[in-house]
XYZ file of C-alpha atoms in Angstrom:
313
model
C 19.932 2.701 18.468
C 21.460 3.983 15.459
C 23.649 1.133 14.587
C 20.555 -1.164 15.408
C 18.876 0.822 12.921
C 21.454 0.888 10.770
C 22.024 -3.248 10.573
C 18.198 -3.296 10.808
C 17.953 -1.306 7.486
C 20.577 -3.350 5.481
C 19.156 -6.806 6.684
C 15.668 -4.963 4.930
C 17.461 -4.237 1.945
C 18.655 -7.545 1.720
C 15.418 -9.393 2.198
C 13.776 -6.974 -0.490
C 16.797 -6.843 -2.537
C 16.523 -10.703 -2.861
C 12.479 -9.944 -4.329
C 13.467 -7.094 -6.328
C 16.544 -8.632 -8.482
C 14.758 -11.645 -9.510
C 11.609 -10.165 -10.450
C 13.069 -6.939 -12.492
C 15.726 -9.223 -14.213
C 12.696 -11.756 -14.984
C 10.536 -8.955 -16.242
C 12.920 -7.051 -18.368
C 14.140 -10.405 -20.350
C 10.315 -10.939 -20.521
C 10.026 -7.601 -22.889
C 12.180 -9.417 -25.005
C 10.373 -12.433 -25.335
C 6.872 -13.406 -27.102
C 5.455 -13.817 -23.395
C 5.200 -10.320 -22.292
C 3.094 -9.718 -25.478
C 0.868 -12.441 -25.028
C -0.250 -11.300 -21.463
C -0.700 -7.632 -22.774
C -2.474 -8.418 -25.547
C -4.949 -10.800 -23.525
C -5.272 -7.817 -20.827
C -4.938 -4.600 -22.491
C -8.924 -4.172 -22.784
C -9.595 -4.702 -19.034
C -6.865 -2.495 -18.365
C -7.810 1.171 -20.842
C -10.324 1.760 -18.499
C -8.199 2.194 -16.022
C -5.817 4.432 -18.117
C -3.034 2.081 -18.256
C -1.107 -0.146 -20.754
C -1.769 -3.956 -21.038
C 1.595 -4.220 -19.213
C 1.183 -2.348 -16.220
C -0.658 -5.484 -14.929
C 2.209 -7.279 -14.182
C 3.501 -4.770 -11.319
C -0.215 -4.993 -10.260
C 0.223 -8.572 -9.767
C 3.788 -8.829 -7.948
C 2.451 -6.342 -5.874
C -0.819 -7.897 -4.535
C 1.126 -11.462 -4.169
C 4.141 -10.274 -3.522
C 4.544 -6.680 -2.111
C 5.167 -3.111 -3.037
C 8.766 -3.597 -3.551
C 8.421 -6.762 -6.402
C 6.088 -4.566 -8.282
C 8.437 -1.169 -8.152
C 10.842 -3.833 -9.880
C 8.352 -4.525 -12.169
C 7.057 -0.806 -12.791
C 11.046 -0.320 -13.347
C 11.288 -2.303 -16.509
C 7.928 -0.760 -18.189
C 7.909 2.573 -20.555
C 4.936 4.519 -18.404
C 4.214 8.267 -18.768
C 4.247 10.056 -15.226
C 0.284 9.910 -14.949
C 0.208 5.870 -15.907
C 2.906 5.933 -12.362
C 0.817 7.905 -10.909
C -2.381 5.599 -11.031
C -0.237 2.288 -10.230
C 0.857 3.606 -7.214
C -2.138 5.141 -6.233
C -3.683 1.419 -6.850
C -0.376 -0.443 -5.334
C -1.217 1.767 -2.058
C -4.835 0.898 -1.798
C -4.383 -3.018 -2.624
C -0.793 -4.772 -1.989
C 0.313 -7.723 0.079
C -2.903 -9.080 -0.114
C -1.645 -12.416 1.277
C 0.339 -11.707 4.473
C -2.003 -8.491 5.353
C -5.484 -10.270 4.958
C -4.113 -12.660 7.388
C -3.233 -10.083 9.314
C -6.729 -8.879 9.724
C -8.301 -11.966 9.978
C -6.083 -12.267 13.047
C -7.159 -9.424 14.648
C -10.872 -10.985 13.422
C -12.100 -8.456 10.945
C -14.028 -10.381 8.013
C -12.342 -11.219 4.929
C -14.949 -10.076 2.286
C -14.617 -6.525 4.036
C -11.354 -6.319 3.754
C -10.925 -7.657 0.203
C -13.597 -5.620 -0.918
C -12.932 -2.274 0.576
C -9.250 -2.640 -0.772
C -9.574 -3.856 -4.525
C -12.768 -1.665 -4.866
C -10.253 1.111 -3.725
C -7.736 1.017 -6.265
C -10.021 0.049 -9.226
C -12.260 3.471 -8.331
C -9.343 5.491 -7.525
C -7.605 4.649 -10.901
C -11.005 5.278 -13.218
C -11.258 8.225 -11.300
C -7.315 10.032 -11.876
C -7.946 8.943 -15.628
C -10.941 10.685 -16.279
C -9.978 13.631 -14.056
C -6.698 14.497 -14.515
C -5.053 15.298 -18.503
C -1.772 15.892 -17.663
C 1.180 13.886 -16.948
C 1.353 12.420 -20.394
C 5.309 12.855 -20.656
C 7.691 9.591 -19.958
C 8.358 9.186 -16.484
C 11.785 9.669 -14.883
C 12.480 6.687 -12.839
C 15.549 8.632 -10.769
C 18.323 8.820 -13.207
C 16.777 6.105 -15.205
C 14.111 7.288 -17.924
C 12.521 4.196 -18.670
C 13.247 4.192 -22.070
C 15.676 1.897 -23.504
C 17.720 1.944 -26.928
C 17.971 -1.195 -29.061
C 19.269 -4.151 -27.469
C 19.988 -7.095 -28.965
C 21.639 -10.874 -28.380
C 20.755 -12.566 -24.901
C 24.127 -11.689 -23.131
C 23.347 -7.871 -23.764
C 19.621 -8.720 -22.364
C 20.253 -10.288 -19.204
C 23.603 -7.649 -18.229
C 20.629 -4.700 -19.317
C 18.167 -6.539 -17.153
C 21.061 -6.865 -14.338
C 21.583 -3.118 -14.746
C 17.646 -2.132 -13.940
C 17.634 -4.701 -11.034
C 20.926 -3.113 -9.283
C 19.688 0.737 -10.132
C 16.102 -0.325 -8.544
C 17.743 -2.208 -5.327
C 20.155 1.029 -5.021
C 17.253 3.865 -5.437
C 15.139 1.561 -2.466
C 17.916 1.261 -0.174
C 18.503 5.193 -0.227
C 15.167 4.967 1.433
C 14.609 2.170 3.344
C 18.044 2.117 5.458
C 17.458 5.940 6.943
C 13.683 4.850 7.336
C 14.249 1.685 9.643
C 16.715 3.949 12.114
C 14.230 6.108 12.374
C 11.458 3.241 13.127
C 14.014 1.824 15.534
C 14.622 4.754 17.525
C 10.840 5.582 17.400
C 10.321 2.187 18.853
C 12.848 2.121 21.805
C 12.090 5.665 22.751
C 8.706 4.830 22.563
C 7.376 7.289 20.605
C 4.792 4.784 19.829
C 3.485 5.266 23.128
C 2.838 8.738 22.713
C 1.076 8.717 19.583
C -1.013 6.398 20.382
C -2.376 8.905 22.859
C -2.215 11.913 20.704
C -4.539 9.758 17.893
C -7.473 9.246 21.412
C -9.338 12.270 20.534
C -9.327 11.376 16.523
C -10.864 8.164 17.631
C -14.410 9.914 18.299
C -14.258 11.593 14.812
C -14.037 8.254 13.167
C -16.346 6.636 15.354
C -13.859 4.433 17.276
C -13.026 4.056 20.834
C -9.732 5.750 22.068
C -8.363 1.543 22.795
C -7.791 1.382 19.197
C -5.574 3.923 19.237
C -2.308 1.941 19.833
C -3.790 0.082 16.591
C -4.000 2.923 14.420
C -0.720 4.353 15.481
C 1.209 1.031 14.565
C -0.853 0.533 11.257
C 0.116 4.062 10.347
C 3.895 4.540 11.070
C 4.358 0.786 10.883
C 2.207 -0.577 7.864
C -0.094 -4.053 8.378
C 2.302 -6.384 8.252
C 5.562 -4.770 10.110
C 3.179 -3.782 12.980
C 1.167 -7.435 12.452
C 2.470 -8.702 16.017
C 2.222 -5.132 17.818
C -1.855 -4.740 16.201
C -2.589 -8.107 17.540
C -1.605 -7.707 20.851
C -3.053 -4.155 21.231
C -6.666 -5.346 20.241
C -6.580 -8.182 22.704
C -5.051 -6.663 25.217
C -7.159 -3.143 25.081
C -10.218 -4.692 24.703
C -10.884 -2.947 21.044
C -14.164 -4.597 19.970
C -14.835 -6.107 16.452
C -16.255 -3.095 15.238
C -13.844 -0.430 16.110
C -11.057 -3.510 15.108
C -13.541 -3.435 11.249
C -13.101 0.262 11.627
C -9.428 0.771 12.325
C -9.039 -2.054 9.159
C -10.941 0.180 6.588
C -9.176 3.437 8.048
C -5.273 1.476 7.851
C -6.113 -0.226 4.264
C -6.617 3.120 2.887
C -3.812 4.671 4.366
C -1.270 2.727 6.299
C 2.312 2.607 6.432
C 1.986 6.234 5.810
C 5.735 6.957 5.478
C 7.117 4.256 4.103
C 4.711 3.597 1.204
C 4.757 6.462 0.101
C 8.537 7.661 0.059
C 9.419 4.263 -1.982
C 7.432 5.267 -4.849
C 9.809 9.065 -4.931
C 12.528 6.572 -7.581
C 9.658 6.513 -9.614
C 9.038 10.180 -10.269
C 5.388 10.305 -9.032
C 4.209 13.632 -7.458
C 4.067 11.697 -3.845
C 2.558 14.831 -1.968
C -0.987 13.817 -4.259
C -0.212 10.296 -3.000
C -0.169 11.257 0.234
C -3.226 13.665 0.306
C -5.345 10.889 -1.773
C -4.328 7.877 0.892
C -5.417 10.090 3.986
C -8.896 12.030 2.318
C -9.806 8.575 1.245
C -9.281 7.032 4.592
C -11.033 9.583 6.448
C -13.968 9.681 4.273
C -14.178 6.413 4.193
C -14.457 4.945 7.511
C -16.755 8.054 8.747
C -18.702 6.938 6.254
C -19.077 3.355 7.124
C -19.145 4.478 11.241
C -22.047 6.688 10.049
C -24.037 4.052 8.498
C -23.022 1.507 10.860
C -24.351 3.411 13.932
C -27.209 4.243 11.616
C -27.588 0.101 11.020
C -27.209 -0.112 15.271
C -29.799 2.210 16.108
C -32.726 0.740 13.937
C -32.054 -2.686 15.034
C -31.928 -1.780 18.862
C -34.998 0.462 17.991
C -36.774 -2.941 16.546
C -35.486 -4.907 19.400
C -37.234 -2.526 21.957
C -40.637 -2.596 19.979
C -40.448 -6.280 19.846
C -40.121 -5.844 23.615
C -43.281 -3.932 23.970
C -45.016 -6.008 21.909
C-alpha cells in the first residue's frame, strides 16, 4: 500500500509539477514585462475592495481555470503581506477548478447556477469580510524559506534562471505535501476507511437536513475533494438512491468545504495561519447548507400546504 502510495504521490507531483513550472516561470518573467502592469492597472479598482493588489488576480484566475496548484505558482511570484495570502486562499478554497468540478456536479445533476453562485458569491463575501474585519497581518509573507521579495534583477538570462528558481522551490514545497498525503489516501482507500466514515457522517446527515444515503457522498467530497472523488460521488448518488435535493445539499455543504485535508495543507508553503482556514471552510459550510435545508423545507411545506387547499377546493 505504501509503495502504491508512494508511486501514486510522485506520478501527482509530476502531473502538478508539469502546471506549476510553466505557470510560475510565465508569471515571474511577466513582472518583468509591461504586461503584468497593464492587467493590474486595468484591475486594481475591482480588486481594493477585496483588500488585495491588482495582481493577486492572476492566481485568482489560474486557480478557477486551472486549479489550486497553478495559482500557488502564481501567488509564489507576487510580493503579498500575510493577510493579502490569507484572503486568496480563503477565496481559492471557496471557488477553484471551476471547470472540471462544475461538471462534476452537473453529473451528479445539481444545477449549474447553484453551484456557480453559491461558490463565487463565497469567496467574494468571505474576502470583503477578512478585510474589513481583521487589521493585522500587514507584514510580507514568508512563502517557506522564500520571502517573496526579490532584489534587483536584471538582463533576460538572470530573469528566466530567477523565474526557474521560484518554479523548482514551489514544485519542491508541494511535493513535501502531496507525496505523504496520497499514501495516506491510498491506504485509506484499500482499508476502506471510506466505508466507515461514511457511516460515522449518517447521524450528521439529519443536522444538515440530508438523508444518511448521501453519506458515502460527503465522506468522498471531504477526504477526497470534487474532482479526485468525481467517479466515487457519482456512483454513490446513483447507486444509494440520494435524491436531487440532498445531492443540491451535499454540493453546497462540499463547495464550501471539501477536500478538507488536502486544500488546506498546500496553502502551509505559503505562510497562511491554515488552522483559520480550516475553521472558516467548515463554519461556512455548516451554516450554509442548514440554512438553505431550512428554507428549503420551509419552501416544501407551503407548497404541499397550497397543494392540499387546492385539493379541498
Amino acid at each position: 500500500m505504501i509503495k502504491r502510495g508512494l508511486l501514486s504521490g510522485l506520478g501527482t507531483v509530476w502531473t502538478l509539477g508539469k502546471v506549476i513550472f510553466p505557470v510560475t516561470l510565465i508569471v515571474s518573467i511577466l513582472q518583468y514585462t509591461p504586461v503584468l502592469n497593464w492587467i493590474v492597472k486595468g484591475i486594481s479598482p475591482a480588486m481594493k475592495v477585496l483588500g488585495l493588489p491588482g495582481e493577486a488576480a492572476i492566481p485568482l484566475v489560474l486557480g478557477n481555470f486551472l486549479n489550486l496548484y497553478a495559482a500557488i505558482g502564481g501567488v509564489l511570484t507576487l510580493h503579498l503581506t500575510v493577510k493579502e495570502v490569507l484572503i486568496l486562499a480563503v477565496m481559492l478554497s471557496f471557488c477553484h477548478n471551476l471547470l472540471i468540478e462544475t461538471s462534476v456536479a452537473l453529473k451528479v445533476g445539481v444545477k449549474l447556477w447553484v453551484i456557480l453562485t453559491v461558490r463565487i458569491s463565497l469567496a467574494l463575501i468571505s474576502a470583503i469580510v477578512i478585510n474589513l474585519v481583521w487589521h493585522g497581518g500587514g507584514q510580507y509573507a514568508q512563502y517557506g524559506s522564500f520571502d517573496g521579495k526579490d532584489g534587483e534583477i536584471s538582463g533576460a538570462a538572470s530573469i528566466v534562471l530567477h523565474g526557474i528558481e521560484n518554479a523548482l522551490h514551489g514544485i519542491w514545497k508541494l511535493a513535501i505535501i502531496v507525496i505523504p498525503l496520497m499514501v495516506v489516501i491510498q491506504i485509506m482507500k484499500e482499508l476502506k476507511w471510506m466505508d466507515k466514515i461514511s457511516s460515522g457522517l449518517a447521524p450528521l446527515m439529519k443536522i444538515l437536513g440530508m438523508q444518511k444515503n448521501a453519506s458515502m457522498t460527503m465522506a468522498t467530497g471531504l477526504v477526497l475533494g470534487l474532482a479526485y472523488g468525481a467517479g466515487v460521488m457519482i456512483q454513490a448518488v446513483q447507486e444509494d438512491g440520494v435524491s436531487k435535493k440532498d445531492a443540491t445539499l451535499a454540493f453546497i455543504f462540499l463547495v464550501a468545504c471539501h477536500a478538507v485535508v488536502e486544500d488546506t495543507l498546500i496553502f502551509v508553503p505559503l505562510g497562511v495561519p491554515v488552522w483559520a482556514l480550516f475553521l472558516i471552510r467548515i463554519i461556512t459550510a455548516f451554516i450554509l447548507t442548514m440554512a438553505v435545508s431550512y428554507f428549503w423545507k420551509r419552501a416544501e411545506t407551503a407548497k404541499l400546504r397550497k397543494e392540499t387547499i387546492y385539493e379541498h377546493i
